[in-house]
């Protein structure tokens, strides 16, 4: 039948005749489906190994071989990527508490576990890590981490004063000390309260060489590990004695503040809110904080949503570890940039 013979001679996919496509398909099946190595394929088909490599590449280019990534249950890669694009983040880790309406403790545990895995994966050596002192999510993260066989960080430095109520101060000390032990780093503590009683008291404290020497290390940090606070302080911060008073909260609210990172407050759009409180904080300043190459925020829960969104809008954060509920709300935010 002339018509059929004519069709057999016509070029097919990519301008290749069926006989050529047959070899491409055969090599692709041998490699991808039967698990044969390239030298085995070359020997069996009596062609060179470089040709096998070229044929495999060509099979991919022509769509004969297609790579499909199947997302496992509990992994939210597409959601993470949407948030990364929406807010210009380097990385997003979404933790799934695995419950339809998880409580704060379930969210805290899920975020802590996800934060621990992120740090174990990305700390590869030489980092100088700043860490805030009064954060339940950071405590959950460090408690979930496993020790590394070799040092993966050079130094762990408190970036806000860790002195407070004698009971809660144990948490601040444990946070920096435990992370240093787990990563094989040197722990550097800031022996001062996070919030001085007055600007004059802060100046006196900052003149102490033990304190000023620690503050001087902040410019060399390669990474900051922090929680994100809402305007209402967390129970841990209240217990520490470093929480702002009700009157100061109201003053900040009138200035538009919705959240903070290391007691540096910002408004709904993520713009820094300057107030008299800045002159009482013993810790990293805004300019130094924002110059750190990698700022990792570990925060979640509906109570923190407004603060998290504002921090992302203002570019305070490079990497976010949060829970599924917050992530879905962030992904649904309109792009108002």
Short mmCIF file of C-alpha atoms in Angstrom, two decimals:
data_model
loop_
_atom_site.label_atom_id
_atom_site.label_comp_id
_atom_site.label_asym_id
_atom_site.label_seq_id
_atom_site.Cartn_x
_atom_site.Cartn_y
_atom_site.Cartn_z
CA UNK A 1 0.00 0.00 0.00
CA UNK A 2 1.82 3.10 -1.24
CA UNK A 3 0.25 5.47 1.23
CA UNK A 4 1.36 3.46 4.26
CA UNK A 5 4.93 3.03 2.93
CA UNK A 6 5.05 6.78 2.31
CA UNK A 7 4.01 7.50 5.92
CA UNK A 8 6.74 5.25 7.26
CA UNK A 9 9.34 7.36 5.49
CA UNK A 10 8.02 10.66 6.93
CA UNK A 11 9.95 12.24 9.80
CA UNK A 12 8.28 11.81 13.22
CA UNK A 13 8.99 13.48 16.59
CA UNK A 14 11.83 15.99 16.42
CA UNK A 15 12.36 15.30 12.74
CA UNK A 16 13.40 11.71 13.49
CA UNK A 17 12.17 8.66 11.63
CA UNK A 18 10.45 5.85 13.56
CA UNK A 19 13.57 3.70 13.35
CA UNK A 20 15.59 6.39 15.13
CA UNK A 21 12.85 6.94 17.70
CA UNK A 22 12.82 3.21 18.36
CA UNK A 23 16.47 3.29 19.46
CA UNK A 24 15.86 6.36 21.63
CA UNK A 25 12.91 4.67 23.30
CA UNK A 26 14.72 1.37 23.79
CA UNK A 27 17.73 3.04 25.43
CA UNK A 28 15.45 5.15 27.64
CA UNK A 29 13.48 2.09 28.79
CA UNK A 30 16.65 0.09 29.50
CA UNK A 31 18.05 2.92 31.61
CA UNK A 32 14.98 4.30 33.41
CA UNK A 33 12.68 1.29 33.65
CA UNK A 34 15.07 -1.65 33.85
CA UNK A 35 17.76 0.08 35.89
CA UNK A 36 20.61 -0.80 33.53
CA UNK A 37 23.79 1.27 33.69
CA UNK A 38 25.05 3.11 30.62
CA UNK A 39 28.07 0.78 30.04
CA UNK A 40 25.71 -2.26 30.13
CA UNK A 41 23.40 -0.66 27.58
CA UNK A 42 26.33 0.20 25.31
CA UNK A 43 27.63 -3.37 25.46
CA UNK A 44 24.26 -4.99 24.83
CA UNK A 45 23.34 -2.73 21.90
CA UNK A 46 26.88 -2.54 20.53
CA UNK A 47 27.02 1.25 20.59
CA UNK A 48 29.42 3.57 22.40
CA UNK A 49 28.74 4.80 25.92
CA UNK A 50 28.95 8.48 24.84
CA UNK A 51 26.23 7.72 22.30
CA UNK A 52 24.07 6.14 25.02
CA UNK A 53 24.49 9.34 27.07
CA UNK A 54 23.52 11.51 24.07
CA UNK A 55 20.48 9.34 23.33
CA UNK A 56 19.27 9.60 26.93
CA UNK A 57 19.63 13.38 26.83
CA UNK A 58 17.81 13.54 23.52
CA UNK A 59 14.99 11.34 24.84
CA UNK A 60 14.42 13.86 27.62
CA UNK A 61 14.52 16.82 25.25
CA UNK A 62 11.93 15.20 22.96
CA UNK A 63 9.59 14.34 25.83
CA UNK A 64 10.04 10.59 25.50
CA UNK A 65 11.32 10.66 29.10
CA UNK A 66 9.38 12.89 31.46
CA UNK A 67 10.27 13.48 35.08
CA UNK A 68 7.35 13.69 37.49
CA UNK A 69 7.79 14.65 41.14
CA UNK A 70 5.12 13.06 43.31
CA UNK A 71 4.62 15.10 46.48
CA UNK A 72 4.23 12.82 49.53
CA UNK A 73 1.36 13.30 51.96
CA UNK A 74 2.19 15.93 54.58
CA UNK A 75 4.60 17.79 52.28
CA UNK A 76 3.41 21.13 50.90
CA UNK A 77 6.00 22.03 48.26
CA UNK A 78 3.67 24.01 45.99
CA UNK A 79 2.33 26.02 48.93
CA UNK A 80 5.86 26.79 50.08
CA UNK A 81 6.84 27.94 46.60
CA UNK A 82 3.81 30.24 46.34
CA UNK A 83 4.75 31.98 49.58
CA UNK A 84 8.39 32.24 48.49
CA UNK A 85 7.35 33.97 45.27
CA UNK A 86 4.72 36.12 46.96
CA UNK A 87 7.09 37.58 49.56
CA UNK A 88 10.49 37.13 47.90
CA UNK A 89 11.75 34.63 50.46
CA UNK A 90 14.74 32.36 50.07
CA UNK A 91 12.99 29.36 51.62
CA UNK A 92 9.74 28.45 53.36
CA UNK A 93 9.17 25.36 55.50
CA UNK A 94 5.55 24.45 56.22
CA UNK A 95 4.90 22.20 59.21
CA UNK A 96 1.69 20.18 59.25
CA UNK A 97 0.36 19.55 62.78
CA UNK A 98 -1.86 16.85 61.26
CA UNK A 99 -5.09 17.98 62.92
CA UNK A 100 -8.10 19.84 61.48
CA UNK A 101 -8.00 22.47 64.25
CA UNK A 102 -4.67 22.09 66.08
CA UNK A 103 -4.13 23.75 69.45
CA UNK A 104 -1.17 26.03 70.22
CA UNK A 105 0.86 23.19 71.70
CA UNK A 106 0.42 21.00 68.62
CA UNK A 107 1.42 23.89 66.36
CA UNK A 108 4.42 24.62 68.57
CA UNK A 109 5.63 21.00 68.43
CA UNK A 110 5.16 20.77 64.66
CA UNK A 111 7.01 24.02 64.01
CA UNK A 112 9.79 23.04 66.40
CA UNK A 113 10.31 19.70 64.67
CA UNK A 114 10.35 21.36 61.22
CA UNK A 115 12.76 24.04 62.42
CA UNK A 116 15.08 21.39 63.83
CA UNK A 117 15.21 19.52 60.51
CA UNK A 118 15.82 22.76 58.62
CA UNK A 119 18.78 23.65 60.84
CA UNK A 120 20.21 20.13 60.76
CA UNK A 121 20.05 20.25 56.97
CA UNK A 122 21.41 23.74 56.32
CA UNK A 123 24.08 24.22 58.99
CA UNK A 124 27.16 22.91 57.21
CA UNK A 125 29.98 24.66 59.06
CA UNK A 126 31.42 28.05 59.93
CA UNK A 127 28.17 29.89 60.69
CA UNK A 128 28.09 32.58 63.37
CA UNK A 129 24.53 32.33 64.63
CA UNK A 130 22.64 35.01 66.50
CA UNK A 131 19.73 33.76 68.58
CA UNK A 132 17.03 35.62 70.46
CA UNK A 133 16.46 34.76 74.09
CA UNK A 134 12.75 34.60 74.83
CA UNK A 135 11.01 32.38 72.28
CA UNK A 136 8.94 29.24 72.87
CA UNK A 137 9.26 28.23 69.20
CA UNK A 138 13.06 28.41 69.36
CA UNK A 139 13.04 26.34 72.55
CA UNK A 140 10.87 23.73 70.79
CA UNK A 141 13.25 23.79 67.82
CA UNK A 142 16.42 23.33 69.84
CA UNK A 143 14.80 20.64 71.99
CA UNK A 144 13.95 18.70 68.80
CA UNK A 145 17.47 18.90 67.34
CA UNK A 146 19.98 16.07 67.40
CA UNK A 147 23.70 16.57 68.10
CA UNK A 148 25.98 16.64 65.07
CA UNK A 149 29.08 14.42 64.89
CA UNK A 150 31.26 17.35 63.75
CA UNK A 151 31.00 21.11 64.41
CA UNK A 152 28.60 22.85 62.03
CA UNK A 153 28.78 26.35 63.51
CA UNK A 154 31.51 28.56 64.89
CA UNK A 155 29.62 30.63 67.45
CA UNK A 156 26.13 31.02 68.95
CA UNK A 157 25.49 34.52 70.28
CA UNK A 158 22.56 35.90 72.24
CA UNK A 159 21.29 38.95 70.36
CA UNK A 160 19.00 40.22 73.09
CA UNK A 161 19.64 40.33 76.81
CA UNK A 162 19.06 36.99 78.49
CA UNK A 163 18.91 38.15 82.10
CA UNK A 164 15.48 38.10 83.72
CA UNK A 165 13.37 36.40 86.34
CA UNK A 166 15.48 33.64 87.91
CA UNK A 167 13.04 30.91 86.86
CA UNK A 168 12.60 31.94 83.25
CA UNK A 169 16.25 32.92 82.79
CA UNK A 170 17.02 29.21 82.73
CA UNK A 171 15.18 29.02 79.39
CA UNK A 172 17.21 31.83 77.81
CA UNK A 173 20.49 30.32 78.96
CA UNK A 174 19.46 26.82 77.88
CA UNK A 175 18.47 28.07 74.45
CA UNK A 176 21.87 29.47 73.49
CA UNK A 177 23.88 26.89 75.42
CA UNK A 178 21.98 23.91 74.02
CA UNK A 179 22.22 25.14 70.42
CA UNK A 180 25.96 25.68 70.88
CA UNK A 181 26.42 22.15 72.23
CA UNK A 182 24.36 20.61 69.41
CA UNK A 183 26.29 22.45 66.71
CA UNK A 184 29.76 22.25 68.29
CA UNK A 185 29.93 26.04 68.57
CA UNK A 186 31.13 28.47 71.22
CA UNK A 187 28.28 29.99 73.24
CA UNK A 188 28.38 33.75 73.83
CA UNK A 189 25.88 35.12 76.36
CA UNK A 190 24.68 38.71 76.76
CA UNK A 191 24.78 39.23 80.55
CA UNK A 192 22.08 41.91 80.66
CA UNK A 193 18.28 42.21 80.68
CA UNK A 194 16.56 42.50 77.34
CA UNK A 195 14.86 45.69 78.49
CA UNK A 196 16.58 48.15 80.83
CA UNK A 197 14.53 50.17 83.31
CA UNK A 198 15.51 53.45 81.65
CA UNK A 199 17.71 54.83 78.84
CA UNK A 200 20.24 55.91 81.48
CA UNK A 201 20.36 52.40 82.93
CA UNK A 202 20.91 51.04 79.43
CA UNK A 203 23.85 53.39 78.86
CA UNK A 204 25.47 52.24 82.10
CA UNK A 205 25.04 48.60 81.15
CA UNK A 206 26.40 49.15 77.65
CA UNK A 207 29.56 50.71 79.07
CA UNK A 208 30.39 47.40 80.75
CA UNK A 209 33.09 45.70 78.60
CA UNK A 210 31.48 42.28 79.10
CA UNK A 211 28.37 43.63 77.41
CA UNK A 212 29.95 45.92 74.83
CA UNK A 213 32.21 43.09 73.64
CA UNK A 214 29.19 40.91 72.91
CA UNK A 215 27.36 43.72 71.11
CA UNK A 216 30.45 44.21 68.94
CA UNK A 217 30.12 40.66 67.57
CA UNK A 218 26.70 41.28 66.00
CA UNK A 219 28.13 42.82 62.84
CA UNK A 220 29.89 39.55 62.02
CA UNK A 221 26.85 37.26 62.29
CA UNK A 222 26.08 35.14 59.23
CA UNK A 223 22.67 34.00 60.43
CA UNK A 224 19.95 35.06 62.86
CA UNK A 225 17.54 32.60 64.42
CA UNK A 226 14.50 34.36 65.88
CA UNK A 227 10.85 34.13 66.76
CA UNK A 228 8.32 36.77 65.74
CA UNK A 229 6.31 38.46 68.45
CA UNK A 230 2.84 39.95 68.36
CA UNK A 231 2.24 43.23 70.17
CA UNK A 232 0.97 41.31 73.18
CA UNK A 233 4.05 39.62 74.69
CA UNK A 234 4.31 35.86 74.93
CA UNK A 235 3.89 34.16 78.32
CA UNK A 236 7.61 33.37 78.36
CA UNK A 237 8.56 37.02 77.80
CA UNK A 238 6.11 38.14 80.50
CA UNK A 239 7.56 35.60 82.92
CA UNK A 240 11.10 36.77 82.18
CA UNK A 241 10.40 40.32 83.34
CA UNK A 242 11.46 41.74 79.95
CA UNK A 243 7.96 42.42 78.63
CA UNK A 244 6.88 45.97 77.91
CA UNK A 245 4.31 47.56 80.20
CA UNK A 246 0.66 48.02 79.25
CA UNK A 247 1.12 51.75 78.74
CA UNK A 248 4.04 51.18 76.38
CA UNK A 249 2.02 48.57 74.48
CA UNK A 250 -0.72 51.14 73.95
CA UNK A 251 1.80 53.75 72.80
CA UNK A 252 3.24 51.30 70.29
CA UNK A 253 -0.24 50.39 69.09
CA UNK A 254 -0.98 54.07 68.47
CA UNK A 255 2.21 54.25 66.39
CA UNK A 256 0.90 51.36 64.31
CA UNK A 257 3.08 48.55 65.66
CA UNK A 258 1.76 45.00 65.16
CA UNK A 259 4.77 42.83 65.96
CA UNK A 260 8.48 42.61 66.66
CA UNK A 261 11.66 40.69 66.06
CA UNK A 262 14.13 40.87 68.96
CA UNK A 263 12.03 43.70 70.49
CA UNK A 264 12.41 45.80 67.35
CA UNK A 265 8.86 46.69 66.36
CA UNK A 266 7.27 47.12 62.92
CA UNK A 267 3.88 48.15 61.55
CA UNK A 268 1.39 46.28 59.37
CA UNK A 269 3.41 47.03 56.22
CA UNK A 270 6.65 45.91 57.85
CA UNK A 271 8.09 49.37 58.35
CA UNK A 272 10.19 49.87 61.48
CA UNK A 273 8.36 51.70 64.28
CA UNK A 274 10.63 54.01 66.21
CA UNK A 275 9.68 54.76 69.80
CA UNK A 276 11.28 55.71 73.15
CA UNK A 277 11.35 51.97 73.89
CA UNK A 278 14.30 51.60 71.48
CA UNK A 279 16.50 53.44 73.96
CA UNK A 280 15.88 50.78 76.60
CA UNK A 281 16.47 47.62 74.54
CA UNK A 282 19.74 45.82 75.11
CA UNK A 283 20.31 43.85 71.99
CA UNK A 284 20.81 43.98 68.27
CA UNK A 285 19.76 47.21 66.53
CA UNK A 286 17.57 47.40 63.44
CA UNK A 287 20.33 48.26 60.97
CA UNK A 288 22.60 45.42 62.09
CA UNK A 289 19.71 42.96 62.20
CA UNK A 290 18.69 43.76 58.65
CA UNK A 291 22.26 43.41 57.38
CA UNK A 292 22.57 39.75 58.47
CA UNK A 293 22.75 37.53 55.35
CA UNK A 294 20.24 34.91 56.53
CA UNK A 295 17.42 35.69 58.97
CA UNK A 296 15.42 32.59 59.86
CA UNK A 297 12.09 33.18 61.60
CA UNK A 298 10.36 30.27 63.30
CA UNK A 299 6.83 31.32 64.16
CA UNK A 300 3.25 30.22 63.73
CA UNK A 301 -0.25 30.09 65.14
CA UNK A 302 -3.21 32.35 64.44
CA UNK A 303 -2.23 34.74 67.23
CA UNK A 304 1.01 35.54 65.39
CA UNK A 305 -0.44 35.80 61.88
CA UNK A 306 -0.54 39.60 61.60
CA UNK A 307 3.03 39.90 62.90
CA UNK A 308 4.30 37.18 60.54
CA UNK A 309 2.65 38.76 57.52
CA UNK A 310 4.02 42.21 58.42
CA UNK A 311 7.56 40.85 58.90
CA UNK A 312 7.41 39.24 55.44
CA UNK A 313 6.01 42.38 53.85
CA UNK A 314 8.83 44.44 55.33
CA UNK A 315 11.58 42.07 54.24
CA UNK A 316 12.75 41.31 57.78
CA UNK A 317 12.93 37.58 57.06
CA UNK A 318 14.78 35.42 54.50
CA UNK A 319 13.53 32.02 55.65
CA UNK A 320 10.20 31.25 57.33
CA UNK A 321 9.29 28.10 59.24
CA UNK A 322 5.57 28.14 60.03
CA UNK A 323 2.47 25.98 60.30
CA UNK A 324 0.01 24.91 57.61
CA UNK A 325 -2.79 27.21 58.77
CA UNK A 326 -0.64 30.34 58.62
CA UNK A 327 0.91 29.22 55.31
CA UNK A 328 -2.48 28.86 53.62
CA UNK A 329 -3.49 32.34 54.75
CA UNK A 330 -0.20 33.83 53.54
CA UNK A 331 -0.55 32.18 50.13
CA UNK A 332 -4.05 33.65 49.79
CA UNK A 333 -2.86 37.21 50.50
CA UNK A 334 -3.28 39.61 47.55
CA UNK A 335 -0.01 40.80 46.00
CA UNK A 336 -0.03 44.47 47.02
CA UNK A 337 3.62 45.17 46.32
#
